[in-house]
Short mmCIF file of C-alpha atoms and ligand atoms in Angstrom, two decimals:
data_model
loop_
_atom_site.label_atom_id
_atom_site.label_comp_id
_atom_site.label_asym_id
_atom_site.label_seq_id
_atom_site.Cartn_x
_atom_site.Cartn_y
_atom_site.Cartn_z
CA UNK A 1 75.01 79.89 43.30
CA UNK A 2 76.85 76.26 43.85
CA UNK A 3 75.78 74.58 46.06
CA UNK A 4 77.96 71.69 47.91
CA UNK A 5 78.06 68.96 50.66
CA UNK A 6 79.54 70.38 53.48
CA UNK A 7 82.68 67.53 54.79
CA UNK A 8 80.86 64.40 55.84
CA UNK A 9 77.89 65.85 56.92
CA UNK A 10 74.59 65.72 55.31
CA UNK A 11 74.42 69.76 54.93
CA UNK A 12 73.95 70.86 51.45
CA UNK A 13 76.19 74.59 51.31
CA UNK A 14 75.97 77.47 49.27
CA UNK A 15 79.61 78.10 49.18
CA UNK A 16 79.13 81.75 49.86
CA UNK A 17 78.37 82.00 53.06
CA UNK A 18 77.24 85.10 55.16
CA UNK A 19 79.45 86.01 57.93
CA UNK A 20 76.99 87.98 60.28
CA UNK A 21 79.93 89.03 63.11
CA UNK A 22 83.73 90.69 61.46
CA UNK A 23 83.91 94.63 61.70
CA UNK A 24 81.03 94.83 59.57
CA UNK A 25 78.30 92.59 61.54
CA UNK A 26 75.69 93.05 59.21
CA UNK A 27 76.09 96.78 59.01
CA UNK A 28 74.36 96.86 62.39
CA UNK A 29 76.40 99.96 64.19
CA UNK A 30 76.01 102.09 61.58
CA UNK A 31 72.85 100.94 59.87
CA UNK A 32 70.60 99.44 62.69
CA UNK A 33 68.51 96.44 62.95
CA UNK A 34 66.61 97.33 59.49
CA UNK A 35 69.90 97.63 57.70
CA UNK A 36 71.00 93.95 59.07
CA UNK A 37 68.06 92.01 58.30
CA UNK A 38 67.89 93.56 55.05
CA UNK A 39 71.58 92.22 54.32
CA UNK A 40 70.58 88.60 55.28
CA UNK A 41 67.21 88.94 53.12
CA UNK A 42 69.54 90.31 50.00
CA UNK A 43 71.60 87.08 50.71
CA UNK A 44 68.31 84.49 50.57
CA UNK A 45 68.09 86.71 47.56
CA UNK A 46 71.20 86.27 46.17
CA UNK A 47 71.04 82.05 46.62
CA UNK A 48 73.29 82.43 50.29
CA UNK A 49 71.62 79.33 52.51
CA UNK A 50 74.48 79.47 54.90
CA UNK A 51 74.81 82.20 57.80
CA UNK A 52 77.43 81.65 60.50
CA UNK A 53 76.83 84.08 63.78
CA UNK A 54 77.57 83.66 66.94
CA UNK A 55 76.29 85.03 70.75
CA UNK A 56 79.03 87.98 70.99
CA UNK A 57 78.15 89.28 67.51
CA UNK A 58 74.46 90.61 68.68
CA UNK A 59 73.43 89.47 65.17
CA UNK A 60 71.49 86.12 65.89
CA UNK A 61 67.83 87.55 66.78
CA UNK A 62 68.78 89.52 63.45
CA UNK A 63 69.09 85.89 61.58
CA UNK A 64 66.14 84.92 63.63
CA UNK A 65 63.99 87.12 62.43
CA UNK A 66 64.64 87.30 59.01
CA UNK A 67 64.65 83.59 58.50
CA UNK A 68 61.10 83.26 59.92
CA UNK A 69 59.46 80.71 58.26
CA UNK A 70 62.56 79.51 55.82
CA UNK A 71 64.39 77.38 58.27
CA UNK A 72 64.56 74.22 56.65
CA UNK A 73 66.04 76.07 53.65
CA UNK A 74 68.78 77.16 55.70
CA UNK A 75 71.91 76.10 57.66
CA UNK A 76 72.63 78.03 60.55
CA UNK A 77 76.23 77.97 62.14
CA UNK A 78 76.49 79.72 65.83
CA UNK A 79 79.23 79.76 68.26
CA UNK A 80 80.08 79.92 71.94
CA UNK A 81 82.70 81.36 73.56
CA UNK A 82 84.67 79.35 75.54
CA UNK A 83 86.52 82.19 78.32
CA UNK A 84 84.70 84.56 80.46
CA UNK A 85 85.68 88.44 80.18
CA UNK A 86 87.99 87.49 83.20
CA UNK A 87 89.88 85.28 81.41
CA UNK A 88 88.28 82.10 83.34
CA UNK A 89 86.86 79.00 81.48
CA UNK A 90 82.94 78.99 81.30
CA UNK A 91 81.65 76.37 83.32
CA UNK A 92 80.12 73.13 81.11
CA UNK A 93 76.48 74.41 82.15
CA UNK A 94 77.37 77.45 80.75
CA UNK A 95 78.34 76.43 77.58
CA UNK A 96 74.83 74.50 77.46
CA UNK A 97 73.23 77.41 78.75
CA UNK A 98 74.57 79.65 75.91
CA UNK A 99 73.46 77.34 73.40
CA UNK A 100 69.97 77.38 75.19
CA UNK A 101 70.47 81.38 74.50
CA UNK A 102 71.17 80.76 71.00
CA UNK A 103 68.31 78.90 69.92
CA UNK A 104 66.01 81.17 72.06
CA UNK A 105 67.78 84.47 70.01
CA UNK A 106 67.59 82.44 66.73
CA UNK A 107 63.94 81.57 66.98
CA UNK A 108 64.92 77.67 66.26
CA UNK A 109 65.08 74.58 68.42
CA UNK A 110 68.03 73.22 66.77
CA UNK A 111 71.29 74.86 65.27
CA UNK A 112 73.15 73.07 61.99
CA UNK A 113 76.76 74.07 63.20
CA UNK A 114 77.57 75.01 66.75
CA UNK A 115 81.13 76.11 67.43
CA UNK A 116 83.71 76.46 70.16
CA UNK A 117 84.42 80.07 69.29
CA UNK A 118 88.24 81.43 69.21
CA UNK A 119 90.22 78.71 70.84
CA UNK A 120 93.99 79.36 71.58
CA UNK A 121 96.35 75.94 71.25
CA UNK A 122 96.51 76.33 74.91
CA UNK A 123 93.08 76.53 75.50
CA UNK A 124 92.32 72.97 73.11
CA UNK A 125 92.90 70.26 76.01
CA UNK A 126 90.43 71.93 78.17
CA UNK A 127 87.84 72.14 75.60
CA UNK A 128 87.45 68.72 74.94
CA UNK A 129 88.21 67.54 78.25
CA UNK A 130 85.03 69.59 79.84
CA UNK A 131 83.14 70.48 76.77
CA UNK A 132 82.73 67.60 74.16
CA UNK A 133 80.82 65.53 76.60
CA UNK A 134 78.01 67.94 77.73
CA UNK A 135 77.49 69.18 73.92
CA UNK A 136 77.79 65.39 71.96
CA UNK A 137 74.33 65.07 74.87
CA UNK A 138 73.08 68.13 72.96
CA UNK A 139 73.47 66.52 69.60
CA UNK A 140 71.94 63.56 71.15
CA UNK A 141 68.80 65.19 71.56
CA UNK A 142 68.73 66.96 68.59
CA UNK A 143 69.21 70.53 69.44
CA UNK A 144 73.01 70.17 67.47
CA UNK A 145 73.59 69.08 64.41
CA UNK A 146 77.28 69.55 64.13
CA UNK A 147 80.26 70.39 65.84
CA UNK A 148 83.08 73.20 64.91
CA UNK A 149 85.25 74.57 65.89
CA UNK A 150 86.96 78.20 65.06
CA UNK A 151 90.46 79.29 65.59
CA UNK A 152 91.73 83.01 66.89
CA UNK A 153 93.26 84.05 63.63
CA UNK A 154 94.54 86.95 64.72
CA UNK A 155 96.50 85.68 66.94
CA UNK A 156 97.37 82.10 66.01
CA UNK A 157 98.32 82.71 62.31
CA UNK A 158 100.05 80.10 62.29
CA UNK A 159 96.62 77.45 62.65
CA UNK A 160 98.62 75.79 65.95
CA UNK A 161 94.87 75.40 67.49
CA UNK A 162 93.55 73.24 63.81
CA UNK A 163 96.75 71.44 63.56
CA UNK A 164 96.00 70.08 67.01
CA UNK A 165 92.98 69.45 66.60
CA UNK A 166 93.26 67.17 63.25
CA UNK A 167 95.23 65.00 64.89
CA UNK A 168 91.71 63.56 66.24
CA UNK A 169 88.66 63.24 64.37
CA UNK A 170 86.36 65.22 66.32
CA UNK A 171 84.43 68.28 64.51
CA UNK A 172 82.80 68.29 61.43
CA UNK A 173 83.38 72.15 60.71
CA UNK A 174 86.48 74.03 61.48
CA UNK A 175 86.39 78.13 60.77
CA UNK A 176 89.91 78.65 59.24
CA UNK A 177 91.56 81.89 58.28
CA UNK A 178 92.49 82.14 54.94
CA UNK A 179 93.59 84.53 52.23
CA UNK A 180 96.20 85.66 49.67
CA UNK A 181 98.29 87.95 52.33
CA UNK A 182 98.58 84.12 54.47
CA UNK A 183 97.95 81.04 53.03
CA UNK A 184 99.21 79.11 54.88
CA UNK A 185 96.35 77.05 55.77
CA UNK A 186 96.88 75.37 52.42
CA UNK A 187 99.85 73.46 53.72
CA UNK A 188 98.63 73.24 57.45
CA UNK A 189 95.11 72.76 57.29
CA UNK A 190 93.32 72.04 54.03
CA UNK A 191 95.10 68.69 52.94
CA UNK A 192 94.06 66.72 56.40
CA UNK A 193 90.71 68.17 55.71
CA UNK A 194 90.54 66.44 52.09
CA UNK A 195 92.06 63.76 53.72
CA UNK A 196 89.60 63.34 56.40
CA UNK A 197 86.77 64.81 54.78
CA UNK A 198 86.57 67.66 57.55
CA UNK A 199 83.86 70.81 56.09
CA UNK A 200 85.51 74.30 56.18
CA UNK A 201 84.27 77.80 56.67
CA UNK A 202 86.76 80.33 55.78
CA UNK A 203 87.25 83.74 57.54
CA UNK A 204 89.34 86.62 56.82
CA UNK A 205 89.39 86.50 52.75
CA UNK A 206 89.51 89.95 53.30
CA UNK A 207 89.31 91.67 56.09
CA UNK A 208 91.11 94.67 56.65
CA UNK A 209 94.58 94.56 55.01
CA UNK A 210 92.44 93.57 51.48
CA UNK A 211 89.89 96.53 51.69
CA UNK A 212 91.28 99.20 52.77
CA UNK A 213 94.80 100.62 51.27
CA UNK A 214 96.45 101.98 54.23
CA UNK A 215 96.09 98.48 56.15
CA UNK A 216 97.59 96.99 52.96
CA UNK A 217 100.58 98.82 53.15
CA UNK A 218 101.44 98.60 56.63
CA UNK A 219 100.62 94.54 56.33
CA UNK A 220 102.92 94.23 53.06
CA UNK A 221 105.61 96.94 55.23
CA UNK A 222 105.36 94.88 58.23
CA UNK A 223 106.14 91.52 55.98
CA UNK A 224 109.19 93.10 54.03
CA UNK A 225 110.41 93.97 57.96
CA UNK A 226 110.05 89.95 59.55
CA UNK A 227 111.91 88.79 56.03
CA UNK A 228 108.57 87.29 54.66
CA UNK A 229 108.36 89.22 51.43
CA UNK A 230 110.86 90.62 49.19
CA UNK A 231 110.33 93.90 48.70
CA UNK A 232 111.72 93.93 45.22
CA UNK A 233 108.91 91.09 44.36
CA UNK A 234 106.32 94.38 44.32
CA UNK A 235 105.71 98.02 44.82
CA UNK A 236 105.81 99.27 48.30
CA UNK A 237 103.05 101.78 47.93
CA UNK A 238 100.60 100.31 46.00
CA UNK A 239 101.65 96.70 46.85
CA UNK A 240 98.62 94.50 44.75
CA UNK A 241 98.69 96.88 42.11
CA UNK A 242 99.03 93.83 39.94
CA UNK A 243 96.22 91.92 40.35
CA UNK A 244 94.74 94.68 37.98
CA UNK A 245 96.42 93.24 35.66
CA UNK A 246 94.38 90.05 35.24
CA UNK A 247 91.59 90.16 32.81
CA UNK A 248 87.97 90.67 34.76
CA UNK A 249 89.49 91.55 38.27
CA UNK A 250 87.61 94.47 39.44
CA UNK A 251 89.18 95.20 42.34
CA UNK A 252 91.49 93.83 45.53
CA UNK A 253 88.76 92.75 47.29
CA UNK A 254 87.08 91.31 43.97
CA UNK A 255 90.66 89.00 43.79
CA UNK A 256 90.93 88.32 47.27
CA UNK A 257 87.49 86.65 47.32
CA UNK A 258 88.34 84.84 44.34
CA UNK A 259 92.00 83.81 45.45
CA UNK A 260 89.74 81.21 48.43
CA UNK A 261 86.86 79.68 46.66
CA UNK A 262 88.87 78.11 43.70
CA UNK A 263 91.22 76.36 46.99
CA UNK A 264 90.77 72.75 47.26
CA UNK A 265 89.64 72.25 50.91
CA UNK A 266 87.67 75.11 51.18
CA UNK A 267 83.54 74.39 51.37
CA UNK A 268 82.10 78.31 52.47
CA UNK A 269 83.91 81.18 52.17
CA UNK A 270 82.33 83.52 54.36
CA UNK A 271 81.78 87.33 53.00
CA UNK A 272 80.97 89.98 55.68
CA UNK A 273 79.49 93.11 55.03
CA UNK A 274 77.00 95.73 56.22
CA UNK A 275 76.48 97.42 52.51
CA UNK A 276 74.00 95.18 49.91
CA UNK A 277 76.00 96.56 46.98
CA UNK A 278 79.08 94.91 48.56
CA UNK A 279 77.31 91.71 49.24
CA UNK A 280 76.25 91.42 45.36
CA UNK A 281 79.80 92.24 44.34
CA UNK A 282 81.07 89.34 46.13
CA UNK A 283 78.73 86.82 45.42
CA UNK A 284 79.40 87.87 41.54
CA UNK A 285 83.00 87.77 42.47
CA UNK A 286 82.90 84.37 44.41
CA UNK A 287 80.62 82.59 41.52
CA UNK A 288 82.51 83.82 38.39
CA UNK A 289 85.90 83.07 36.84
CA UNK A 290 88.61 81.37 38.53
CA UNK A 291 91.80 83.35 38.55
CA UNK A 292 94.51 82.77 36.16
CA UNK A 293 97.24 79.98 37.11
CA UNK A 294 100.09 82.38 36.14
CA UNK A 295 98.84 84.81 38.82
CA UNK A 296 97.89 82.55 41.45
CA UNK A 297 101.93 81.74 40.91
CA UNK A 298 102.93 84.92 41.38
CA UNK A 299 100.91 84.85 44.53
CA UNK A 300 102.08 81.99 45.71
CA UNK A 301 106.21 83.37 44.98
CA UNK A 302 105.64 86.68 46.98
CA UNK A 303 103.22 85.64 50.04
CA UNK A 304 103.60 81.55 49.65
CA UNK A 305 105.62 81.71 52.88
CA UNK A 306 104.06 84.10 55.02
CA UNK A 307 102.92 83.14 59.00
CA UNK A 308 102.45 85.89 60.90
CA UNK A 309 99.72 87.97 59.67
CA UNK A 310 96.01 87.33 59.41
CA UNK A 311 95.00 90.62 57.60
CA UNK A 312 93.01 92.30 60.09
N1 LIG B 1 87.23 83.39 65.34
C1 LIG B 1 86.06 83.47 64.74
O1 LIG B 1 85.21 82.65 65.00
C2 LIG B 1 85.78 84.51 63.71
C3 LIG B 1 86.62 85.63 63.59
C4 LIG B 1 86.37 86.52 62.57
C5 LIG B 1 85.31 86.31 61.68
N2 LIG B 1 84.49 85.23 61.83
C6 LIG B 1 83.36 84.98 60.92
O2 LIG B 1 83.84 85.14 59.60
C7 LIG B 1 83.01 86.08 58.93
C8 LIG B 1 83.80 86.73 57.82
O3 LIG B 1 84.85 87.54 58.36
P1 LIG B 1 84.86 89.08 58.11
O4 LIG B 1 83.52 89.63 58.52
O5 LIG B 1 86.06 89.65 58.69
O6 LIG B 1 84.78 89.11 56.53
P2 LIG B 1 85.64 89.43 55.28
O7 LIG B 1 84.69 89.05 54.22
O8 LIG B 1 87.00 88.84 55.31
O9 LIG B 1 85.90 91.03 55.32
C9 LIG B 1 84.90 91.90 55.60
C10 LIG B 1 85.44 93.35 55.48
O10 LIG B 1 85.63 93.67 54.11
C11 LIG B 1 84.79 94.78 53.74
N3 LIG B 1 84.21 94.46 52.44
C12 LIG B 1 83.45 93.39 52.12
N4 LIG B 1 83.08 93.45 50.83
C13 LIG B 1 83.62 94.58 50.32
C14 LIG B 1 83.59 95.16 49.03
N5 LIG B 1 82.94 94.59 48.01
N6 LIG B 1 84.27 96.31 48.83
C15 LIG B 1 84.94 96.88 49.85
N7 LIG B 1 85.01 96.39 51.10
C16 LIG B 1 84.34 95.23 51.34
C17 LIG B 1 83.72 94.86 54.80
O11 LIG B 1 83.29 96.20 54.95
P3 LIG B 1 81.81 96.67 54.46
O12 LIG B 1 80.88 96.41 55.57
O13 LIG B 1 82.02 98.12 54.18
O14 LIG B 1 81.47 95.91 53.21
C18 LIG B 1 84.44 94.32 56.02
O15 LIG B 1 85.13 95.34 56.69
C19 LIG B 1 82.51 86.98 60.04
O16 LIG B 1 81.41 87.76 59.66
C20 LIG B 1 82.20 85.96 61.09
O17 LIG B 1 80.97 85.34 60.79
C21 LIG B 1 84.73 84.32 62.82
#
């Protein structure tokens, strides 16, 4: 595993990262609480020290537990939403009172990386305006390391939310969605990172559109419809059929993990999955070879300008 300072902080990263929330969270629906702790155990295993959960996942007594007594060894990244299911900001006290909830769940007094979970553009003024204040007194007392923030990918594809929010120098993480279907975060996002020295968690490497076929081709259909792709740049039905090509890929997913940790800007790429066999395929896949230049080209000619999907 490689291990790396995460931005300006003084967190020391695997850069695989576990992401305990996605469809998968952990493998919990299907597999139970057994099946999820074992995941995070197979991660320590594996050399993962980085876990990012968050309140709405139900996965952070999960983490909790299985970190007992490995803590230190660990950096823990947790988030808070910042809307209530009636579409109302949470109060300030709330937002303290879910980190309170967070640490209780977690089994820690203090969390490495706490986030403002999903924020629309919109939604960004607010934020600060009622939130920064209340959780920089957090950090003061020591129960918050450091501040992120995470965009809605699925809806803001096109990073408005991060864009805005580099114009100030206020988080030290930012959750970014990233991956070969829309990269666009490599023009928008990752340079002022660099620049300002910003650490980045990446969602979405693959979500949906990357592992399973049928969500590929309605992604790559809906592309060739908005004008984003040329269809004659690939094949319709079987539209990454190429990345086979390139010696040592093993599969889509095995190239779409690959395609984000080589990306300058990127710190943890986050991998979420409920199966252990998965879990070792992409840590193989996001410790071993880079991919070739002369693919990442070919990448870069067929989805270079693409905006308006995240891959879910
Ligand atoms: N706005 C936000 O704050 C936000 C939003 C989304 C995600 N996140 C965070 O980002 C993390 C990563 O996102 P994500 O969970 O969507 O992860 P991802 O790594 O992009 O994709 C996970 C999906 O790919 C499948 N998969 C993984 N490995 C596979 C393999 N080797 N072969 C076939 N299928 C495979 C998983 O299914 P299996 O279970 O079958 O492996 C799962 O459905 C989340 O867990 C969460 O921590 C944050």
């Amino acid at each position: 595993m490689e291990f790396k300072r995460f931005g300006s902080t003084d967190l020391e990263v695997s850069r695989v990262g576990l992401g305990c929330g996605g469809h998968s969270r952990l493998g919990l629906v299907n597999g139970g609480v057994s099946q999820a702790s074992s995941i995070v155990s197979h991660a320590m295993d594996l050399g993962i020290n980085f876990f990012d959960t968050a309140r709405i996942y139900g996965t952070e007594e999960i983490v909790g537990e299985a970190l007992k007594g490995k803590r230190s060894e660990c950096v823990i990244s947790t988030k808070t939403l910042v809307m209530d299911r009636q579409g109302s900001f949470l109060s300030p006290d709330k937002i303290v009172g879910s980190l309170e909830k967070s640490l209780s769940r977690l089994r820690t007094d203090y969390v490495d990386i706490f986030n403002l979970h999903g924020v629309r553009p919109e939604e960004l003024d607010f934020c600060l305006e009622n939130y920064l204040e209340p959780l920089l007194r957090e950090v003061a007392k020591g129960k918050i390391r450091y501040l992120g923030i995470t965009e809605l990918f699925g809806e803001d594809t096109r990073h408005e939310m991060l864009e805005k929010v580099l114009e100030r120098e206020i988080f030290d993480s930012l959750m970014v969605g990233f991956n070969l279907l829309n990269p666009s975060a490599r023009k928008k996002v990752f340079p002022l990172c660099v620049e300002k020295n910003v650490g980045t968690q990446i969602m979405f490497s693959v979500r949906r559109a990357l592992s399973n076929p049928e969500h590929l081709k309605k992604t790559v259909g809906q592309l060739i419809e908005n004008n984003e792709v040329d269809e004659t740049m690939l094949d319709k039905d079987n539209p990454l059929q190429f990345l086979m090509d390139e010696p040592g890929v093993r599969s889509v997913v095995d190239a779409a993990y690959r395609f984000c940790i080589r990306e300058p800007g990127v710190d943890v790429v986050l991998t979420g999955t409920g199966s252990k066999e998965h879990l070792s395929e992409n840590v193989r896949a996001l410790t071993g070879p880079v991919l070739s230049d002369d693919l990442l080209q070919r990448l870069e000619k067929i989805f270079g300008g693409v905006t308006t999907v995240s891959g879910d």
